[in-house]
PDB file of N, CA and C in Angstrom:
ATOM      1  N   UNK A   1     245.717   5.382  73.823  1.00 97.00           N
ATOM      2  CA  UNK A   1     246.319   4.266  74.532  1.00 97.00           C
ATOM      3  C   UNK A   1     245.433   3.870  75.703  1.00 97.00           C
ATOM      4  N   UNK A   2     245.488   2.594  76.026  1.00 98.00           N
ATOM      5  CA  UNK A   2     244.856   2.091  77.238  1.00 98.00           C
ATOM      6  C   UNK A   2     245.959   1.838  78.252  1.00 98.00           C
ATOM      7  N   UNK A   3     245.848   2.477  79.406  1.00 98.00           N
ATOM      8  CA  UNK A   3     246.863   2.391  80.451  1.00 98.00           C
ATOM      9  C   UNK A   3     246.248   1.717  81.657  1.00 98.00           C
ATOM     10  N   UNK A   4     246.865   0.616  82.106  1.00 98.00           N
ATOM     11  CA  UNK A   4     246.419  -0.121  83.285  1.00 98.00           C
ATOM     12  C   UNK A   4     247.309   0.274  84.459  1.00 98.00           C
ATOM     13  N   UNK A   5     246.701   0.837  85.486  1.00 98.00           N
ATOM     14  CA  UNK A   5     247.433   1.351  86.643  1.00 98.00           C
ATOM     15  C   UNK A   5     247.087   0.538  87.876  1.00 98.00           C
ATOM     16  N   UNK A   6     248.088  -0.071  88.478  1.00 98.00           N
ATOM     17  CA  UNK A   6     247.900  -0.825  89.717  1.00 98.00           C
ATOM     18  C   UNK A   6     247.445   0.117  90.825  1.00 98.00           C
ATOM     19  N   UNK A   7     246.670  -0.402  91.753  1.00 98.00           N
ATOM     20  CA  UNK A   7     246.147   0.429  92.841  1.00 98.00           C
ATOM     21  C   UNK A   7     247.026   0.350  94.093  1.00 98.00           C
ATOM     22  N   UNK A   8     247.007  -0.799  94.769  1.00 97.00           N
ATOM     23  CA  UNK A   8     247.733  -0.929  96.043  1.00 97.00           C
ATOM     24  C   UNK A   8     249.240  -0.908  95.819  1.00 97.00           C
ATOM     25  N   UNK A   9     249.915   0.032  96.427  1.00 97.00           N
ATOM     26  CA  UNK A   9     251.362   0.130  96.312  1.00 97.00           C
ATOM     27  C   UNK A   9     251.844   0.968  95.139  1.00 97.00           C
ATOM     28  N   UNK A  10     250.968   1.272  94.211  1.00 98.00           N
ATOM     29  CA  UNK A  10     251.333   2.133  93.078  1.00 98.00           C
ATOM     30  C   UNK A  10     250.523   3.420  93.173  1.00 98.00           C
ATOM     31  N   UNK A  11     249.245   3.361  92.833  1.00 98.00           N
ATOM     32  CA  UNK A  11     248.393   4.547  92.967  1.00 98.00           C
ATOM     33  C   UNK A  11     248.426   5.068  94.404  1.00 98.00           C
ATOM     34  N   UNK A  12     248.308   4.164  95.370  1.00 97.00           N
ATOM     35  CA  UNK A  12     248.241   4.586  96.778  1.00 97.00           C
ATOM     36  C   UNK A  12     249.557   5.174  97.293  1.00 97.00           C
ATOM     37  N   UNK A  13     250.650   4.970  96.572  1.00 98.00           N
ATOM     38  CA  UNK A  13     251.943   5.508  97.002  1.00 98.00           C
ATOM     39  C   UNK A  13     252.024   7.022  96.844  1.00 98.00           C
ATOM     40  N   UNK A  14     251.222   7.588  95.919  1.00 98.00           N
ATOM     41  CA  UNK A  14     251.242   9.034  95.705  1.00 98.00           C
ATOM     42  C   UNK A  14     249.963   9.444  94.972  1.00 98.00           C
ATOM     43  N   UNK A  15     248.903   9.612  95.729  1.00 97.00           N
ATOM     44  CA  UNK A  15     247.589   9.898  95.153  1.00 97.00           C
ATOM     45  C   UNK A  15     247.588  11.139  94.264  1.00 97.00           C
ATOM     46  N   UNK A  16     248.223  12.204  94.706  1.00 97.00           N
ATOM     47  CA  UNK A  16     248.227  13.444  93.927  1.00 97.00           C
ATOM     48  C   UNK A  16     248.933  13.259  92.588  1.00 97.00           C
ATOM     49  N   UNK A  17     250.056  12.562  92.599  1.00 98.00           N
ATOM     50  CA  UNK A  17     250.789  12.297  91.356  1.00 98.00           C
ATOM     51  C   UNK A  17     249.907  11.551  90.369  1.00 98.00           C
ATOM     52  N   UNK A  18     249.299  10.453  90.814  1.00 98.00           N
ATOM     53  CA  UNK A  18     248.508   9.622  89.908  1.00 98.00           C
ATOM     54  C   UNK A  18     247.199  10.277  89.513  1.00 98.00           C
ATOM     55  N   UNK A  19     246.589  11.059  90.406  1.00 98.00           N
ATOM     56  CA  UNK A  19     245.387  11.797  90.015  1.00 98.00           C
ATOM     57  C   UNK A  19     245.712  12.764  88.880  1.00 98.00           C
ATOM     58  N   UNK A  20     246.838  13.445  88.988  1.00 98.00           N
ATOM     59  CA  UNK A  20     247.266  14.351  87.923  1.00 98.00           C
ATOM     60  C   UNK A  20     247.574  13.601  86.636  1.00 98.00           C
ATOM     61  N   UNK A  21     248.198  12.448  86.764  1.00 98.00           N
ATOM     62  CA  UNK A  21     248.503  11.621  85.600  1.00 98.00           C
ATOM     63  C   UNK A  21     247.222  11.173  84.913  1.00 98.00           C
ATOM     64  N   UNK A  22     246.264  10.679  85.685  1.00 98.00           N
ATOM     65  CA  UNK A  22     244.994  10.210  85.125  1.00 98.00           C
ATOM     66  C   UNK A  22     244.273  11.348  84.422  1.00 98.00           C
ATOM     67  N   UNK A  23     244.231  12.493  85.062  1.00 98.00           N
ATOM     68  CA  UNK A  23     243.576  13.667  84.475  1.00 98.00           C
ATOM     69  C   UNK A  23     244.264  14.073  83.166  1.00 98.00           C
ATOM     70  N   UNK A  24     245.578  14.148  83.189  1.00 98.00           N
ATOM     71  CA  UNK A  24     246.336  14.554  82.015  1.00 98.00           C
ATOM     72  C   UNK A  24     246.178  13.540  80.874  1.00 98.00           C
ATOM     73  N   UNK A  25     246.285  12.264  81.185  1.00 98.00           N
ATOM     74  CA  UNK A  25     246.146  11.233  80.163  1.00 98.00           C
ATOM     75  C   UNK A  25     244.752  11.261  79.546  1.00 98.00           C
ATOM     76  N   UNK A  26     243.741  11.418  80.385  1.00 98.00           N
ATOM     77  CA  UNK A  26     242.363  11.455  79.908  1.00 98.00           C
ATOM     78  C   UNK A  26     242.124  12.669  79.017  1.00 98.00           C
ATOM     79  N   UNK A  27     242.659  13.819  79.410  1.00 98.00           N
ATOM     80  CA  UNK A  27     242.528  15.035  78.603  1.00 98.00           C
ATOM     81  C   UNK A  27     243.154  14.861  77.220  1.00 98.00           C
ATOM     82  N   UNK A  28     244.158  14.011  77.122  1.00 98.00           N
ATOM     83  CA  UNK A  28     244.844  13.771  75.849  1.00 98.00           C
ATOM     84  C   UNK A  28     244.201  12.635  75.047  1.00 98.00           C
ATOM     85  N   UNK A  29     243.086  12.110  75.548  1.00 98.00           N
ATOM     86  CA  UNK A  29     242.350  11.098  74.809  1.00 98.00           C
ATOM     87  C   UNK A  29     242.696   9.654  75.154  1.00 98.00           C
ATOM     88  N   UNK A  30     243.510   9.458  76.171  1.00 98.00           N
ATOM     89  CA  UNK A  30     243.866   8.105  76.588  1.00 98.00           C
ATOM     90  C   UNK A  30     242.862   7.610  77.625  1.00 98.00           C
ATOM     91  N   UNK A  31     242.847   6.310  77.822  1.00 98.00           N
ATOM     92  CA  UNK A  31     241.992   5.698  78.833  1.00 98.00           C
ATOM     93  C   UNK A  31     242.876   5.097  79.911  1.00 98.00           C
ATOM     94  N   UNK A  32     242.578   5.417  81.165  1.00 98.00           N
ATOM     95  CA  UNK A  32     243.296   4.841  82.296  1.00 98.00           C
ATOM     96  C   UNK A  32     242.296   4.038  83.106  1.00 98.00           C
ATOM     97  N   UNK A  33     242.686   2.811  83.437  1.00 98.00           N
ATOM     98  CA  UNK A  33     241.865   1.960  84.291  1.00 98.00           C
ATOM     99  C   UNK A  33     242.721   1.439  85.429  1.00 98.00           C
ATOM    100  N   UNK A  34     242.140   1.406  86.620  1.00 98.00           N
ATOM    101  CA  UNK A  34     242.801   0.761  87.747  1.00 98.00           C
ATOM    102  C   UNK A  34     242.676  -0.744  87.530  1.00 98.00           C
ATOM    103  N   UNK A  35     243.777  -1.456  87.670  1.00 97.00           N
ATOM    104  CA  UNK A  35     243.804  -2.905  87.526  1.00 97.00           C
ATOM    105  C   UNK A  35     244.339  -3.479  88.834  1.00 97.00           C
ATOM    106  N   UNK A  36     243.474  -4.156  89.579  1.00 97.00           N
ATOM    107  CA  UNK A  36     243.846  -4.617  90.905  1.00 97.00           C
ATOM    108  C   UNK A  36     243.612  -6.111  91.070  1.00 97.00           C
ATOM    109  N   UNK A  37     244.429  -6.735  91.905  1.00 97.00           N
ATOM    110  CA  UNK A  37     244.262  -8.159  92.201  1.00 97.00           C
ATOM    111  C   UNK A  37     243.158  -8.389  93.228  1.00 97.00           C
ATOM    112  N   UNK A  38     242.574  -7.341  93.727  1.00 97.00           N
ATOM    113  CA  UNK A  38     241.499  -7.485  94.708  1.00 97.00           C
ATOM    114  C   UNK A  38     240.303  -8.215  94.095  1.00 97.00           C
ATOM    115  N   UNK A  39     239.485  -8.764  94.986  1.00 97.00           N
ATOM    116  CA  UNK A  39     238.190  -9.314  94.593  1.00 97.00           C
ATOM    117  C   UNK A  39     237.179  -8.170  94.585  1.00 97.00           C
ATOM    118  N   UNK A  40     236.094  -8.305  93.829  1.00 97.00           N
ATOM    119  CA  UNK A  40     235.065  -7.257  93.837  1.00 97.00           C
ATOM    120  C   UNK A  40     234.480  -6.984  95.224  1.00 97.00           C
ATOM    121  N   UNK A  41     234.502  -7.983  96.109  1.00 98.00           N
ATOM    122  CA  UNK A  41     233.988  -7.744  97.463  1.00 98.00           C
ATOM    123  C   UNK A  41     235.004  -7.010  98.357  1.00 98.00           C
ATOM    124  N   UNK A  42     236.134  -6.606  97.786  1.00 97.00           N
ATOM    125  CA  UNK A  42     237.136  -5.769  98.454  1.00 97.00           C
ATOM    126  C   UNK A  42     237.225  -4.450  97.688  1.00 97.00           C
ATOM    127  N   UNK A  43     236.129  -3.707  97.626  1.00 97.00           N
ATOM    128  CA  UNK A  43     236.069  -2.557  96.709  1.00 97.00           C
ATOM    129  C   UNK A  43     237.039  -1.429  97.062  1.00 97.00           C
ATOM    130  N   UNK A  44     237.410  -0.721  96.023  1.00 97.00           N
ATOM    131  CA  UNK A  44     238.188   0.503  96.168  1.00 97.00           C
ATOM    132  C   UNK A  44     237.174   1.627  96.338  1.00 97.00           C
ATOM    133  N   UNK A  45     237.291   2.363  97.427  1.00 94.00           N
ATOM    134  CA  UNK A  45     236.383   3.464  97.707  1.00 94.00           C
ATOM    135  C   UNK A  45     236.764   4.694  96.888  1.00 94.00           C
ATOM    136  N   UNK A  46     235.808   5.294  96.239  1.00 94.00           N
ATOM    137  CA  UNK A  46     236.003   6.517  95.453  1.00 94.00           C
ATOM    138  C   UNK A  46     237.166   6.409  94.462  1.00 94.00           C
ATOM    139  N   UNK A  47     237.125   5.431  93.580  1.00 96.00           N
ATOM    140  CA  UNK A  47     238.238   5.280  92.638  1.00 96.00           C
ATOM    141  C   UNK A  47     238.316   6.467  91.683  1.00 96.00           C
ATOM    142  N   UNK A  48     239.523   6.772  91.215  1.00 95.00           N
ATOM    143  CA  UNK A  48     239.723   7.906  90.315  1.00 95.00           C
ATOM    144  C   UNK A  48     239.303   7.617  88.871  1.00 95.00           C
ATOM    145  N   UNK A  49     239.032   6.348  88.569  1.00 97.00           N
ATOM    146  CA  UNK A  49     238.633   5.939  87.221  1.00 97.00           C
ATOM    147  C   UNK A  49     238.033   4.540  87.326  1.00 97.00           C
ATOM    148  N   UNK A  50     237.705   3.957  86.202  1.00 98.00           N
ATOM    149  CA  UNK A  50     237.143   2.608  86.208  1.00 98.00           C
ATOM    150  C   UNK A  50     238.112   1.622  86.853  1.00 98.00           C
ATOM    151  N   UNK A  51     237.566   0.659  87.593  1.00 98.00           N
ATOM    152  CA  UNK A  51     238.372  -0.360  88.266  1.00 98.00           C
ATOM    153  C   UNK A  51     238.051  -1.729  87.674  1.00 98.00           C
ATOM    154  N   UNK A  52     239.101  -2.497  87.411  1.00 98.00           N
ATOM    155  CA  UNK A  52     238.955  -3.880  86.980  1.00 98.00           C
ATOM    156  C   UNK A  52     239.543  -4.756  88.086  1.00 98.00           C
ATOM    157  N   UNK A  53     238.708  -5.619  88.641  1.00 98.00           N
ATOM    158  CA  UNK A  53     239.114  -6.529  89.715  1.00 98.00           C
ATOM    159  C   UNK A  53     239.472  -7.886  89.099  1.00 98.00           C
ATOM    160  N   UNK A  54     240.659  -8.402  89.412  1.00 97.00           N
ATOM    161  CA  UNK A  54     241.090  -9.663  88.806  1.00 97.00           C
ATOM    162  C   UNK A  54     240.888 -10.863  89.716  1.00 97.00           C
ATOM    163  N   UNK A  55     240.465 -10.652  90.934  1.00 97.00           N
ATOM    164  CA  UNK A  55     240.208 -11.760  91.870  1.00 97.00           C
ATOM    165  C   UNK A  55     241.417 -12.677  92.012  1.00 97.00           C
ATOM    166  N   UNK A  56     242.588 -12.069  92.184  1.00 97.00           N
ATOM    167  CA  UNK A  56     243.871 -12.740  92.393  1.00 97.00           C
ATOM    168  C   UNK A  56     244.368 -13.516  91.175  1.00 97.00           C
ATOM    169  N   UNK A  57     243.786 -13.260  90.025  1.00 96.00           N
ATOM    170  CA  UNK A  57     244.226 -13.898  88.792  1.00 96.00           C
ATOM    171  C   UNK A  57     245.246 -12.993  88.097  1.00 96.00           C
ATOM    172  N   UNK A  58     246.050 -13.551  87.176  1.00 96.00           N
ATOM    173  CA  UNK A  58     247.032 -12.724  86.464  1.00 96.00           C
ATOM    174  C   UNK A  58     246.357 -11.520  85.788  1.00 96.00           C
ATOM    175  N   UNK A  59     246.926 -10.371  85.993  1.00 95.00           N
ATOM    176  CA  UNK A  59     246.328  -9.129  85.492  1.00 95.00           C
ATOM    177  C   UNK A  59     246.314  -9.051  83.970  1.00 95.00           C
ATOM    178  N   UNK A  60     247.341  -9.584  83.346  1.00 93.00           N
ATOM    179  CA  UNK A  60     247.480  -9.497  81.895  1.00 93.00           C
ATOM    180  C   UNK A  60     246.270 -10.078  81.163  1.00 93.00           C
ATOM    181  N   UNK A  61     245.594 -11.041  81.774  1.00 92.00           N
ATOM    182  CA  UNK A  61     244.452 -11.694  81.148  1.00 92.00           C
ATOM    183  C   UNK A  61     243.179 -10.845  81.180  1.00 92.00           C
ATOM    184  N   UNK A  62     243.173  -9.745  81.901  1.00 94.00           N
ATOM    185  CA  UNK A  62     241.948  -8.980  82.124  1.00 94.00           C
ATOM    186  C   UNK A  62     241.837  -7.696  81.317  1.00 94.00           C
ATOM    187  N   UNK A  63     242.954  -7.119  80.942  1.00 93.00           N
ATOM    188  CA  UNK A  63     242.941  -5.880  80.150  1.00 93.00           C
ATOM    189  C   UNK A  63     244.043  -5.964  79.093  1.00 93.00           C
ATOM    190  N   UNK A  64     243.693  -5.761  77.835  1.00 94.00           N
ATOM    191  CA  UNK A  64     244.722  -5.722  76.791  1.00 94.00           C
ATOM    192  C   UNK A  64     245.324  -4.317  76.706  1.00 94.00           C
ATOM    193  N   UNK A  65     245.975  -3.898  77.780  1.00 97.00           N
ATOM    194  CA  UNK A  65     246.500  -2.532  77.856  1.00 97.00           C
ATOM    195  C   UNK A  65     247.722  -2.345  76.969  1.00 97.00           C
ATOM    196  N   UNK A  66     247.929  -1.114  76.583  1.00 98.00           N
ATOM    197  CA  UNK A  66     249.146  -0.740  75.867  1.00 98.00           C
ATOM    198  C   UNK A  66     250.305  -0.561  76.838  1.00 98.00           C
ATOM    199  N   UNK A  67     249.974  -0.074  78.042  1.00 98.00           N
ATOM    200  CA  UNK A  67     250.979   0.178  79.074  1.00 98.00           C
ATOM    201  C   UNK A  67     250.431  -0.319  80.402  1.00 98.00           C
ATOM    202  N   UNK A  68     251.266  -1.062  81.136  1.00 98.00           N
ATOM    203  CA  UNK A  68     250.933  -1.500  82.486  1.00 98.00           C
ATOM    204  C   UNK A  68     251.885  -0.803  83.445  1.00 98.00           C
ATOM    205  N   UNK A  69     251.340  -0.214  84.500  1.00 98.00           N
ATOM    206  CA  UNK A  69     252.151   0.439  85.525  1.00 98.00           C
ATOM    207  C   UNK A  69     251.860  -0.285  86.833  1.00 98.00           C
ATOM    208  N   UNK A  70     252.870  -0.954  87.378  1.00 97.00           N
ATOM    209  CA  UNK A  70     252.654  -1.816  88.538  1.00 97.00           C
ATOM    210  C   UNK A  70     253.938  -1.917  89.352  1.00 97.00           C
ATOM    211  N   UNK A  71     253.822  -1.812  90.680  1.00 97.00           N
ATOM    212  CA  UNK A  71     254.995  -1.935  91.538  1.00 97.00           C
ATOM    213  C   UNK A  71     255.438  -3.393  91.706  1.00 97.00           C
ATOM    214  N   UNK A  72     254.581  -4.338  91.316  1.00 95.00           N
ATOM    215  CA  UNK A  72     254.905  -5.762  91.403  1.00 95.00           C
ATOM    216  C   UNK A  72     254.550  -6.418  90.071  1.00 95.00           C
ATOM    217  N   UNK A  73     255.337  -6.159  89.030  1.00 93.00           N
ATOM    218  CA  UNK A  73     254.968  -6.604  87.683  1.00 93.00           C
ATOM    219  C   UNK A  73     254.852  -8.112  87.514  1.00 93.00           C
ATOM    220  N   UNK A  74     255.386  -8.879  88.429  1.00 94.00           N
ATOM    221  CA  UNK A  74     255.249 -10.334  88.309  1.00 94.00           C
ATOM    222  C   UNK A  74     253.776 -10.752  88.332  1.00 94.00           C
ATOM    223  N   UNK A  75     252.917  -9.936  88.963  1.00 94.00           N
ATOM    224  CA  UNK A  75     251.499 -10.281  89.032  1.00 94.00           C
ATOM    225  C   UNK A  75     250.740  -9.974  87.737  1.00 94.00           C
ATOM    226  N   UNK A  76     251.428  -9.441  86.754  1.00 93.00           N
ATOM    227  CA  UNK A  76     250.814  -9.322  85.446  1.00 93.00           C
ATOM    228  C   UNK A  76     250.621 -10.717  84.839  1.00 93.00           C
ATOM    229  N   UNK A  77     251.526 -11.639  85.169  1.00 93.00           N
ATOM    230  CA  UNK A  77     251.525 -12.954  84.542  1.00 93.00           C
ATOM    231  C   UNK A  77     251.315 -14.127  85.509  1.00 93.00           C
ATOM    232  N   UNK A  78     251.232 -13.847  86.803  1.00 91.00           N
ATOM    233  CA  UNK A  78     250.973 -14.916  87.780  1.00 91.00           C
ATOM    234  C   UNK A  78     249.910 -14.454  88.765  1.00 91.00           C
ATOM    235  N   UNK A  79     249.175 -15.412  89.297  1.00 90.00           N
ATOM    236  CA  UNK A  79     248.141 -15.105  90.273  1.00 90.00           C
ATOM    237  C   UNK A  79     248.740 -14.833  91.646  1.00 90.00           C
ATOM    238  N   UNK A  80     247.900 -14.320  92.503  1.00 84.00           N
ATOM    239  CA  UNK A  80     248.364 -13.976  93.855  1.00 84.00           C
ATOM    240  C   UNK A  80     247.768 -14.839  94.924  1.00 84.00           C
TER     241      UNK A  80
END
């Protein structure tokens, strides 16, 4: 599975939880990518996995994930 994990407000809400999740998912053969509305010039420092920057565009258009995990799911389909 491809899992898209929001960064601000989701991953940042509990780093240890999500680091363990990313590690566990990866060990089981899944791919986890951070999917953020940030612009590339607003980089995430030391990301736990690959980061996809959407530049305030709807997230759904950037990764064909099987699962999206986001504290503000409306931004999957609308820009910010």
